Amino acid sequence: MNWWAASRNVPTLAAVTAVTVGAGMAFGQSRIPVPAMVGGAGRFLLAALITVVPAVAWLASTGRARDATEAVAVRAVHRFDTALAAACATLALNMAVLGHVAGADPVALAIGRNTAFYLGLALVLNPLAGARIAAPLLTAVPLVLAVGGWRSGGRGPQPWAVVLHPATSMPALLAGVAVLVAGAAFSSLKPPRGTF
């Protein structure tokens, strides 16, 4: 277990998650001008972009080891990795809820939701594409959402563009958590690409 925690650099990953949530609560309402595909420019908050950082850091930490080495491990290492991603998402969601209860800006809820959403996507992409390919794919997701996730005429975000919904949107929160749960189930059953 010590070798796994050392190879995944668990304390650093926890710190990256906590700092991202803290920075998101402090600066998440900052708007980034992004042209939309259909009419006008989208209202893209920094909270929708920086929350991808813990998921990319998780992919980087899990992708450091050689697949051949972990394929012969006695323990199912990919299940430990799945639990680590779920723990990071839980940390982000708890910090977001505590920040919101303590009177932080409502964007705090979006920070937790978006972090869980991106970690869920990372859990799906890692077994399918491998950590090295999944990281750039995941990094492109917020940009694709920013450009193509708005309804025509700027009438709000598309239902599938989870990170663009208002912070208080309960359907978006449920969708973000559902992506995390689905990703965790998929990742725990299917080892990363190339291990078997």
mmCIF file of N, CA and C in Angstrom, residues 43-157:
data_model
loop_
_atom_site.group_PDB
_atom_site.id
_atom_site.type_symbol
_atom_site.label_atom_id
_atom_site.label_comp_id
_atom_site.label_asym_id
_atom_site.label_seq_id
_atom_site.Cartn_x
_atom_site.Cartn_y
_atom_site.Cartn_z
ATOM 1 N N ARG A 43 -21.098 32.739 -21.745
ATOM 2 C CA ARG A 43 -20.670 33.242 -20.443
ATOM 3 C C ARG A 43 -19.943 32.095 -19.746
ATOM 4 N N PHE A 44 -18.654 32.054 -19.886
ATOM 5 C CA PHE A 44 -17.861 30.942 -19.375
ATOM 6 C C PHE A 44 -17.134 31.409 -18.129
ATOM 7 N N LEU A 45 -17.467 30.800 -16.992
ATOM 8 C CA LEU A 45 -16.838 31.164 -15.728
ATOM 9 C C LEU A 45 -15.529 30.410 -15.551
ATOM 10 N N LEU A 46 -14.608 31.028 -14.849
ATOM 11 C CA LEU A 46 -13.346 30.378 -14.524
ATOM 12 C C LEU A 46 -13.595 29.087 -13.747
ATOM 13 N N ALA A 47 -14.689 29.046 -12.981
ATOM 14 C CA ALA A 47 -15.040 27.847 -12.207
ATOM 15 C C ALA A 47 -15.265 26.635 -13.089
ATOM 16 N N ALA A 48 -15.640 26.850 -14.347
ATOM 17 C CA ALA A 48 -15.860 25.730 -15.266
ATOM 18 C C ALA A 48 -14.557 25.242 -15.880
ATOM 19 N N LEU A 49 -13.517 26.034 -15.802
ATOM 20 C CA LEU A 49 -12.239 25.675 -16.431
ATOM 21 C C LEU A 49 -11.237 25.101 -15.438
ATOM 22 N N ILE A 50 -11.036 25.773 -14.307
ATOM 23 C CA ILE A 50 -9.969 25.326 -13.405
ATOM 24 C C ILE A 50 -10.300 24.032 -12.687
ATOM 25 N N THR A 51 -11.572 23.668 -12.644
ATOM 26 C CA THR A 51 -11.949 22.444 -11.940
ATOM 27 C C THR A 51 -11.520 21.180 -12.676
ATOM 28 N N VAL A 52 -10.977 21.313 -13.870
ATOM 29 C CA VAL A 52 -10.442 20.160 -14.593
ATOM 30 C C VAL A 52 -9.057 19.777 -14.048
ATOM 31 N N VAL A 53 -8.430 20.667 -13.304
ATOM 32 C CA VAL A 53 -7.056 20.450 -12.824
ATOM 33 C C VAL A 53 -6.925 19.192 -11.941
ATOM 34 N N PRO A 54 -7.798 18.960 -10.948
ATOM 35 C CA PRO A 54 -7.632 17.725 -10.158
ATOM 36 C C PRO A 54 -7.748 16.449 -10.998
ATOM 37 N N ALA A 55 -8.620 16.446 -11.990
ATOM 38 C CA ALA A 55 -8.775 15.258 -12.837
ATOM 39 C C ALA A 55 -7.529 15.029 -13.688
ATOM 40 N N VAL A 56 -6.954 16.096 -14.221
ATOM 41 C CA VAL A 56 -5.723 15.956 -15.010
ATOM 42 C C VAL A 56 -4.568 15.530 -14.101
ATOM 43 N N ALA A 57 -4.529 16.067 -12.886
ATOM 44 C CA ALA A 57 -3.487 15.654 -11.931
ATOM 45 C C ALA A 57 -3.666 14.180 -11.555
ATOM 46 N N TRP A 58 -4.907 13.727 -11.390
ATOM 47 C CA TRP A 58 -5.153 12.314 -11.100
ATOM 48 C C TRP A 58 -4.676 11.441 -12.254
ATOM 49 N N LEU A 59 -4.981 11.842 -13.482
ATOM 50 C CA LEU A 59 -4.519 11.077 -14.648
ATOM 51 C C LEU A 59 -2.994 11.042 -14.703
ATOM 52 N N ALA A 60 -2.358 12.165 -14.383
ATOM 53 C CA ALA A 60 -0.891 12.206 -14.409
ATOM 54 C C ALA A 60 -0.304 11.298 -13.336
ATOM 55 N N SER A 61 -0.919 11.267 -12.163
ATOM 56 C CA SER A 61 -0.370 10.436 -11.084
ATOM 57 C C SER A 61 -0.617 8.953 -11.336
ATOM 58 N N THR A 62 -1.749 8.604 -11.928
ATOM 59 C CA THR A 62 -2.017 7.192 -12.202
ATOM 60 C C THR A 62 -1.296 6.713 -13.450
ATOM 61 N N GLY A 63 -0.940 7.607 -14.324
ATOM 62 C CA GLY A 63 -0.270 7.221 -15.565
ATOM 63 C C GLY A 63 1.237 7.151 -15.466
ATOM 64 N N ARG A 64 1.786 7.382 -14.284
ATOM 65 C CA ARG A 64 3.249 7.381 -14.120
ATOM 66 C C ARG A 64 3.838 5.985 -14.120
ATOM 67 N N ALA A 65 3.092 5.015 -13.633
ATOM 68 C CA ALA A 65 3.618 3.648 -13.538
ATOM 69 C C ALA A 65 3.466 2.935 -14.879
ATOM 70 N N ARG A 66 4.301 1.944 -15.080
ATOM 71 C CA ARG A 66 4.235 1.163 -16.318
ATOM 72 C C ARG A 66 3.084 0.162 -16.235
ATOM 73 N N ASP A 67 2.344 0.054 -17.323
ATOM 74 C CA ASP A 67 1.204 -0.860 -17.354
ATOM 75 C C ASP A 67 1.630 -2.302 -17.092
ATOM 76 N N ALA A 68 2.753 -2.717 -17.664
ATOM 77 C CA ALA A 68 3.202 -4.106 -17.506
ATOM 78 C C ALA A 68 3.494 -4.428 -16.047
ATOM 79 N N THR A 69 4.015 -3.470 -15.314
ATOM 80 C CA THR A 69 4.327 -3.681 -13.900
ATOM 81 C C THR A 69 3.056 -3.875 -13.087
ATOM 82 N N GLU A 70 2.059 -3.042 -13.324
ATOM 83 C CA GLU A 70 0.842 -3.118 -12.529
ATOM 84 C C GLU A 70 -0.075 -4.248 -12.968
ATOM 85 N N ALA A 71 0.086 -4.749 -14.172
ATOM 86 C CA ALA A 71 -0.748 -5.852 -14.646
ATOM 87 C C ALA A 71 -0.468 -7.135 -13.868
ATOM 88 N N VAL A 72 0.729 -7.264 -13.336
ATOM 89 C CA VAL A 72 1.087 -8.477 -12.592
ATOM 90 C C VAL A 72 0.991 -8.277 -11.083
ATOM 91 N N ALA A 73 0.479 -7.151 -10.646
ATOM 92 C CA ALA A 73 0.348 -6.884 -9.210
ATOM 93 C C ALA A 73 -0.686 -7.818 -8.592
ATOM 94 N N VAL A 74 -0.469 -8.171 -7.342
ATOM 95 C CA VAL A 74 -1.387 -9.059 -6.636
ATOM 96 C C VAL A 74 -2.713 -8.343 -6.393
ATOM 97 N N ARG A 75 -2.654 -7.075 -6.064
ATOM 98 C CA ARG A 75 -3.863 -6.296 -5.808
ATOM 99 C C ARG A 75 -4.336 -5.631 -7.099
ATOM 100 N N ALA A 76 -5.623 -5.365 -7.172
ATOM 101 C CA ALA A 76 -6.200 -4.658 -8.324
ATOM 102 C C ALA A 76 -5.922 -3.169 -8.159
ATOM 103 N N VAL A 77 -4.792 -2.742 -8.679
ATOM 104 C CA VAL A 77 -4.340 -1.364 -8.482
ATOM 105 C C VAL A 77 -5.335 -0.365 -9.051
ATOM 106 N N HIS A 78 -5.985 -0.689 -10.158
ATOM 107 C CA HIS A 78 -6.930 0.248 -10.759
ATOM 108 C C HIS A 78 -8.106 0.546 -9.826
ATOM 109 N N ARG A 79 -8.404 -0.370 -8.923
ATOM 110 C CA ARG A 79 -9.482 -0.102 -7.960
ATOM 111 C C ARG A 79 -9.027 0.895 -6.892
ATOM 112 N N PHE A 80 -7.753 0.828 -6.509
ATOM 113 C CA PHE A 80 -7.201 1.841 -5.609
ATOM 114 C C PHE A 80 -7.238 3.211 -6.282
ATOM 115 N N ASP A 81 -6.891 3.242 -7.569
ATOM 116 C CA ASP A 81 -6.909 4.505 -8.317
ATOM 117 C C ASP A 81 -8.321 5.071 -8.403
ATOM 118 N N THR A 82 -9.290 4.194 -8.606
ATOM 119 C CA THR A 82 -10.692 4.625 -8.645
ATOM 120 C C THR A 82 -11.104 5.211 -7.302
ATOM 121 N N ALA A 83 -10.715 4.551 -6.230
ATOM 122 C CA ALA A 83 -11.030 5.062 -4.895
ATOM 123 C C ALA A 83 -10.356 6.410 -4.646
ATOM 124 N N LEU A 84 -9.158 6.578 -5.164
ATOM 125 C CA LEU A 84 -8.453 7.862 -5.007
ATOM 126 C C LEU A 84 -9.199 8.986 -5.727
ATOM 127 N N ALA A 85 -9.667 8.725 -6.944
ATOM 128 C CA ALA A 85 -10.440 9.731 -7.678
ATOM 129 C C ALA A 85 -11.736 10.054 -6.936
ATOM 130 N N ALA A 86 -12.396 9.038 -6.419
ATOM 131 C CA ALA A 86 -13.633 9.261 -5.663
ATOM 132 C C ALA A 86 -13.357 10.064 -4.391
ATOM 133 N N ALA A 87 -12.225 9.798 -3.753
ATOM 134 C CA ALA A 87 -11.859 10.553 -2.543
ATOM 135 C C ALA A 87 -11.591 12.023 -2.881
ATOM 136 N N CYS A 88 -10.927 12.277 -4.002
ATOM 137 C CA CYS A 88 -10.678 13.666 -4.425
ATOM 138 C C CYS A 88 -11.994 14.380 -4.719
ATOM 139 N N ALA A 89 -12.918 13.690 -5.389
ATOM 140 C CA ALA A 89 -14.223 14.284 -5.677
ATOM 141 C C ALA A 89 -14.999 14.551 -4.390
ATOM 142 N N THR A 90 -14.925 13.625 -3.452
ATOM 143 C CA THR A 90 -15.600 13.800 -2.165
ATOM 144 C C THR A 90 -15.011 14.984 -1.405
ATOM 145 N N LEU A 91 -13.688 15.108 -1.438
ATOM 146 C CA LEU A 91 -13.033 16.258 -0.806
ATOM 147 C C LEU A 91 -13.530 17.557 -1.424
ATOM 148 N N ALA A 92 -13.584 17.609 -2.746
ATOM 149 C CA ALA A 92 -14.033 18.822 -3.427
ATOM 150 C C ALA A 92 -15.496 19.138 -3.111
ATOM 151 N N LEU A 93 -16.346 18.121 -3.142
ATOM 152 C CA LEU A 93 -17.765 18.338 -2.840
ATOM 153 C C LEU A 93 -17.965 18.795 -1.400
ATOM 154 N N ASN A 94 -17.244 18.183 -0.452
ATOM 155 C CA ASN A 94 -17.359 18.589 0.956
ATOM 156 C C ASN A 94 -16.874 20.015 1.171
ATOM 157 N N MET A 95 -15.723 20.356 0.564
ATOM 158 C CA MET A 95 -15.226 21.731 0.695
ATOM 159 C C MET A 95 -16.212 22.728 0.086
ATOM 160 N N ALA A 96 -16.827 22.361 -1.038
ATOM 161 C CA ALA A 96 -17.778 23.245 -1.697
ATOM 162 C C ALA A 96 -19.016 23.463 -0.840
ATOM 163 N N VAL A 97 -19.537 22.388 -0.265
ATOM 164 C CA VAL A 97 -20.720 22.514 0.582
ATOM 165 C C VAL A 97 -20.388 23.317 1.838
ATOM 166 N N LEU A 98 -19.242 23.033 2.457
ATOM 167 C CA LEU A 98 -18.846 23.808 3.642
ATOM 168 C C LEU A 98 -18.644 25.283 3.309
ATOM 169 N N GLY A 99 -18.025 25.546 2.166
ATOM 170 C CA GLY A 99 -17.849 26.935 1.741
ATOM 171 C C GLY A 99 -19.175 27.625 1.509
ATOM 172 N N HIS A 100 -20.104 26.932 0.906
ATOM 173 C CA HIS A 100 -21.430 27.522 0.658
ATOM 174 C C HIS A 100 -22.173 27.786 1.965
ATOM 175 N N VAL A 101 -22.111 26.820 2.881
ATOM 176 C CA VAL A 101 -22.773 26.985 4.179
ATOM 177 C C VAL A 101 -22.129 28.118 4.971
ATOM 178 N N ALA A 102 -20.814 28.280 4.827
ATOM 179 C CA ALA A 102 -20.097 29.332 5.557
ATOM 180 C C ALA A 102 -20.303 30.712 4.941
ATOM 181 N N GLY A 103 -21.053 30.768 3.831
ATOM 182 C CA GLY A 103 -21.356 32.069 3.237
ATOM 183 C C GLY A 103 -20.517 32.439 2.041
ATOM 184 N N ALA A 104 -19.777 31.493 1.499
ATOM 185 C CA ALA A 104 -19.005 31.780 0.289
ATOM 186 C C ALA A 104 -19.972 31.997 -0.865
ATOM 187 N N ASP A 105 -19.469 32.538 -1.927
ATOM 188 C CA ASP A 105 -20.259 32.778 -3.124
ATOM 189 C C ASP A 105 -20.934 31.480 -3.578
ATOM 190 N N PRO A 106 -22.128 31.564 -4.181
ATOM 191 C CA PRO A 106 -22.792 30.348 -4.654
ATOM 192 C C PRO A 106 -21.965 29.542 -5.658
ATOM 193 N N VAL A 107 -20.965 30.162 -6.258
ATOM 194 C CA VAL A 107 -20.125 29.425 -7.211
ATOM 195 C C VAL A 107 -19.417 28.259 -6.535
ATOM 196 N N ALA A 108 -19.361 28.261 -5.205
ATOM 197 C CA ALA A 108 -18.723 27.160 -4.477
ATOM 198 C C ALA A 108 -19.365 25.823 -4.831
ATOM 199 N N LEU A 109 -20.694 25.798 -4.967
ATOM 200 C CA LEU A 109 -21.377 24.557 -5.314
ATOM 201 C C LEU A 109 -20.995 24.087 -6.716
ATOM 202 N N ALA A 110 -20.816 25.032 -7.622
ATOM 203 C CA ALA A 110 -20.405 24.678 -8.987
ATOM 204 C C ALA A 110 -18.987 24.112 -8.997
ATOM 205 N N ILE A 111 -18.138 24.608 -8.111
ATOM 206 C CA ILE A 111 -16.758 24.108 -8.039
ATOM 207 C C ILE A 111 -16.767 22.618 -7.671
ATOM 208 N N GLY A 112 -17.520 22.247 -6.658
ATOM 209 C CA GLY A 112 -17.610 20.844 -6.263
ATOM 210 C C GLY A 112 -18.234 19.985 -7.342
ATOM 211 N N ARG A 113 -19.320 20.454 -7.922
ATOM 212 C CA ARG A 113 -20.010 19.710 -8.979
ATOM 213 C C ARG A 113 -19.108 19.489 -10.188
ATOM 214 N N ASN A 114 -18.438 20.547 -10.631
ATOM 215 C CA ASN A 114 -17.588 20.450 -11.816
ATOM 216 C C ASN A 114 -16.382 19.548 -11.578
ATOM 217 N N THR A 115 -15.808 19.608 -10.382
ATOM 218 C CA THR A 115 -14.670 18.740 -10.061
ATOM 219 C C THR A 115 -15.103 17.276 -10.106
ATOM 220 N N ALA A 116 -16.264 16.975 -9.522
ATOM 221 C CA ALA A 116 -16.784 15.607 -9.556
ATOM 222 C C ALA A 116 -17.064 15.172 -10.990
ATOM 223 N N PHE A 117 -17.614 16.059 -11.795
ATOM 224 C CA PHE A 117 -17.916 15.757 -13.198
ATOM 225 C C PHE A 117 -16.641 15.412 -13.975
ATOM 226 N N TYR A 118 -15.608 16.242 -13.849
ATOM 227 C CA TYR A 118 -14.364 15.994 -14.579
ATOM 228 C C TYR A 118 -13.655 14.734 -14.087
ATOM 229 N N LEU A 119 -13.685 14.480 -12.785
ATOM 230 C CA LEU A 119 -13.083 13.238 -12.277
ATOM 231 C C LEU A 119 -13.853 12.020 -12.777
ATOM 232 N N GLY A 120 -15.168 12.129 -12.884
ATOM 233 C CA GLY A 120 -15.958 11.045 -13.457
ATOM 234 C C GLY A 120 -15.596 10.790 -14.911
ATOM 235 N N LEU A 121 -15.420 11.861 -15.686
ATOM 236 C CA LEU A 121 -14.988 11.693 -17.079
ATOM 237 C C LEU A 121 -13.600 11.067 -17.157
ATOM 238 N N ALA A 122 -12.705 11.478 -16.258
ATOM 239 C CA ALA A 122 -11.356 10.900 -16.239
ATOM 240 C C ALA A 122 -11.412 9.404 -15.936
ATOM 241 N N LEU A 123 -12.327 9.012 -15.059
ATOM 242 C CA LEU A 123 -12.476 7.589 -14.725
ATOM 243 C C LEU A 123 -12.983 6.779 -15.916
ATOM 244 N N VAL A 124 -13.733 7.406 -16.799
ATOM 245 C CA VAL A 124 -14.201 6.723 -18.011
ATOM 246 C C VAL A 124 -13.113 6.709 -19.074
ATOM 247 N N LEU A 125 -12.444 7.837 -19.259
ATOM 248 C CA LEU A 125 -11.441 7.953 -20.325
ATOM 249 C C LEU A 125 -10.187 7.131 -20.050
ATOM 250 N N ASN A 126 -9.779 7.011 -18.801
ATOM 251 C CA ASN A 126 -8.541 6.308 -18.478
ATOM 252 C C ASN A 126 -8.549 4.850 -18.950
ATOM 253 N N PRO A 127 -9.592 4.061 -18.648
ATOM 254 C CA PRO A 127 -9.584 2.680 -19.146
ATOM 255 C C PRO A 127 -9.716 2.588 -20.668
ATOM 256 N N LEU A 128 -10.382 3.561 -21.265
ATOM 257 C CA LEU A 128 -10.606 3.499 -22.710
ATOM 258 C C LEU A 128 -9.401 3.942 -23.520
ATOM 259 N N ALA A 129 -8.742 5.010 -23.085
ATOM 260 C CA ALA A 129 -7.674 5.594 -23.893
ATOM 261 C C ALA A 129 -6.300 5.528 -23.235
ATOM 262 N N GLY A 130 -6.234 5.284 -21.943
ATOM 263 C CA GLY A 130 -4.965 5.358 -21.227
ATOM 264 C C GLY A 130 -4.755 6.767 -20.703
ATOM 265 N N ALA A 131 -3.975 6.881 -19.642
ATOM 266 C CA ALA A 131 -3.808 8.168 -18.956
ATOM 267 C C ALA A 131 -3.148 9.227 -19.839
ATOM 268 N N ARG A 132 -2.213 8.816 -20.673
ATOM 269 C CA ARG A 132 -1.483 9.804 -21.480
ATOM 270 C C ARG A 132 -2.360 10.432 -22.550
ATOM 271 N N ILE A 133 -3.280 9.690 -23.090
ATOM 272 C CA ILE A 133 -4.181 10.243 -24.103
ATOM 273 C C ILE A 133 -5.395 10.875 -23.446
ATOM 274 N N ALA A 134 -5.832 10.323 -22.320
ATOM 275 C CA ALA A 134 -7.015 10.834 -21.641
ATOM 276 C C ALA A 134 -6.814 12.253 -21.113
ATOM 277 N N ALA A 135 -5.609 12.585 -20.677
ATOM 278 C CA ALA A 135 -5.369 13.922 -20.110
ATOM 279 C C ALA A 135 -5.631 15.031 -21.127
ATOM 280 N N PRO A 136 -5.058 14.989 -22.354
ATOM 281 C CA PRO A 136 -5.379 16.051 -23.309
ATOM 282 C C PRO A 136 -6.846 16.028 -23.758
ATOM 283 N N LEU A 137 -7.436 14.829 -23.852
ATOM 284 C CA LEU A 137 -8.855 14.758 -24.205
ATOM 285 C C LEU A 137 -9.706 15.446 -23.145
ATOM 286 N N LEU A 138 -9.390 15.175 -21.887
ATOM 287 C CA LEU A 138 -10.139 15.779 -20.795
ATOM 288 C C LEU A 138 -9.938 17.294 -20.749
ATOM 289 N N THR A 139 -8.737 17.739 -21.045
ATOM 290 C CA THR A 139 -8.456 19.177 -21.044
ATOM 291 C C THR A 139 -9.256 19.892 -22.125
ATOM 292 N N ALA A 140 -9.577 19.197 -23.198
ATOM 293 C CA ALA A 140 -10.348 19.805 -24.283
ATOM 294 C C ALA A 140 -11.839 19.917 -23.956
ATOM 295 N N VAL A 141 -12.324 19.129 -23.012
ATOM 296 C CA VAL A 141 -13.755 19.110 -22.700
ATOM 297 C C VAL A 141 -14.295 20.484 -22.297
ATOM 298 N N PRO A 142 -13.669 21.225 -21.369
ATOM 299 C CA PRO A 142 -14.248 22.531 -21.021
ATOM 300 C C PRO A 142 -14.254 23.499 -22.200
ATOM 301 N N LEU A 143 -13.264 23.389 -23.072
ATOM 302 C CA LEU A 143 -13.235 24.278 -24.237
ATOM 303 C C LEU A 143 -14.353 23.939 -25.216
ATOM 304 N N VAL A 144 -14.595 22.653 -25.414
ATOM 305 C CA VAL A 144 -15.693 22.227 -26.282
ATOM 306 C C VAL A 144 -17.029 22.671 -25.693
ATOM 307 N N LEU A 145 -17.179 22.520 -24.396
ATOM 308 C CA LEU A 145 -18.410 22.947 -23.740
ATOM 309 C C LEU A 145 -18.592 24.460 -23.835
ATOM 310 N N ALA A 146 -17.508 25.199 -23.686
ATOM 311 C CA ALA A 146 -17.594 26.658 -23.744
ATOM 312 C C ALA A 146 -18.028 27.134 -25.121
ATOM 313 N N VAL A 147 -17.568 26.449 -26.150
ATOM 314 C CA VAL A 147 -17.874 26.877 -27.510
ATOM 315 C C VAL A 147 -19.210 26.321 -27.991
ATOM 316 N N GLY A 148 -19.498 25.055 -27.705
ATOM 317 C CA GLY A 148 -20.690 24.427 -28.258
ATOM 318 C C GLY A 148 -21.785 24.099 -27.277
ATOM 319 N N GLY A 149 -21.642 24.490 -26.024
ATOM 320 C CA GLY A 149 -22.612 24.100 -25.006
ATOM 321 C C GLY A 149 -23.744 25.070 -24.765
ATOM 322 N N TRP A 150 -23.866 26.105 -25.588
ATOM 323 C CA TRP A 150 -24.913 27.103 -25.385
ATOM 324 C C TRP A 150 -26.035 26.917 -26.390
ATOM 325 N N ARG A 151 -27.246 27.182 -25.975
ATOM 326 C CA ARG A 151 -28.387 27.141 -26.886
ATOM 327 C C ARG A 151 -28.316 28.330 -27.829
ATOM 328 N N SER A 152 -28.973 28.226 -28.965
ATOM 329 C CA SER A 152 -28.955 29.329 -29.936
ATOM 330 C C SER A 152 -29.594 30.569 -29.327
ATOM 331 N N GLY A 153 -29.006 31.687 -29.620
ATOM 332 C CA GLY A 153 -29.498 32.957 -29.091
ATOM 333 C C GLY A 153 -29.074 33.225 -27.664
ATOM 334 N N GLY A 154 -28.188 32.416 -27.118
ATOM 335 C CA GLY A 154 -27.692 32.643 -25.762
ATOM 336 C C GLY A 154 -28.748 32.427 -24.695
ATOM 337 N N ARG A 155 -29.701 31.525 -24.940
ATOM 338 C CA ARG A 155 -30.799 31.294 -23.994
ATOM 339 C C ARG A 155 -30.421 30.383 -22.851
ATOM 340 N N GLY A 156 -29.171 30.150 -22.641
ATOM 341 C CA GLY A 156 -28.734 29.298 -21.547
ATOM 342 C C GLY A 156 -27.978 28.092 -22.062
ATOM 343 N N PRO A 157 -27.453 27.303 -21.142
ATOM 344 C CA PRO A 157 -26.655 26.139 -21.556
ATOM 345 C C PRO A 157 -27.527 24.977 -22.017
#
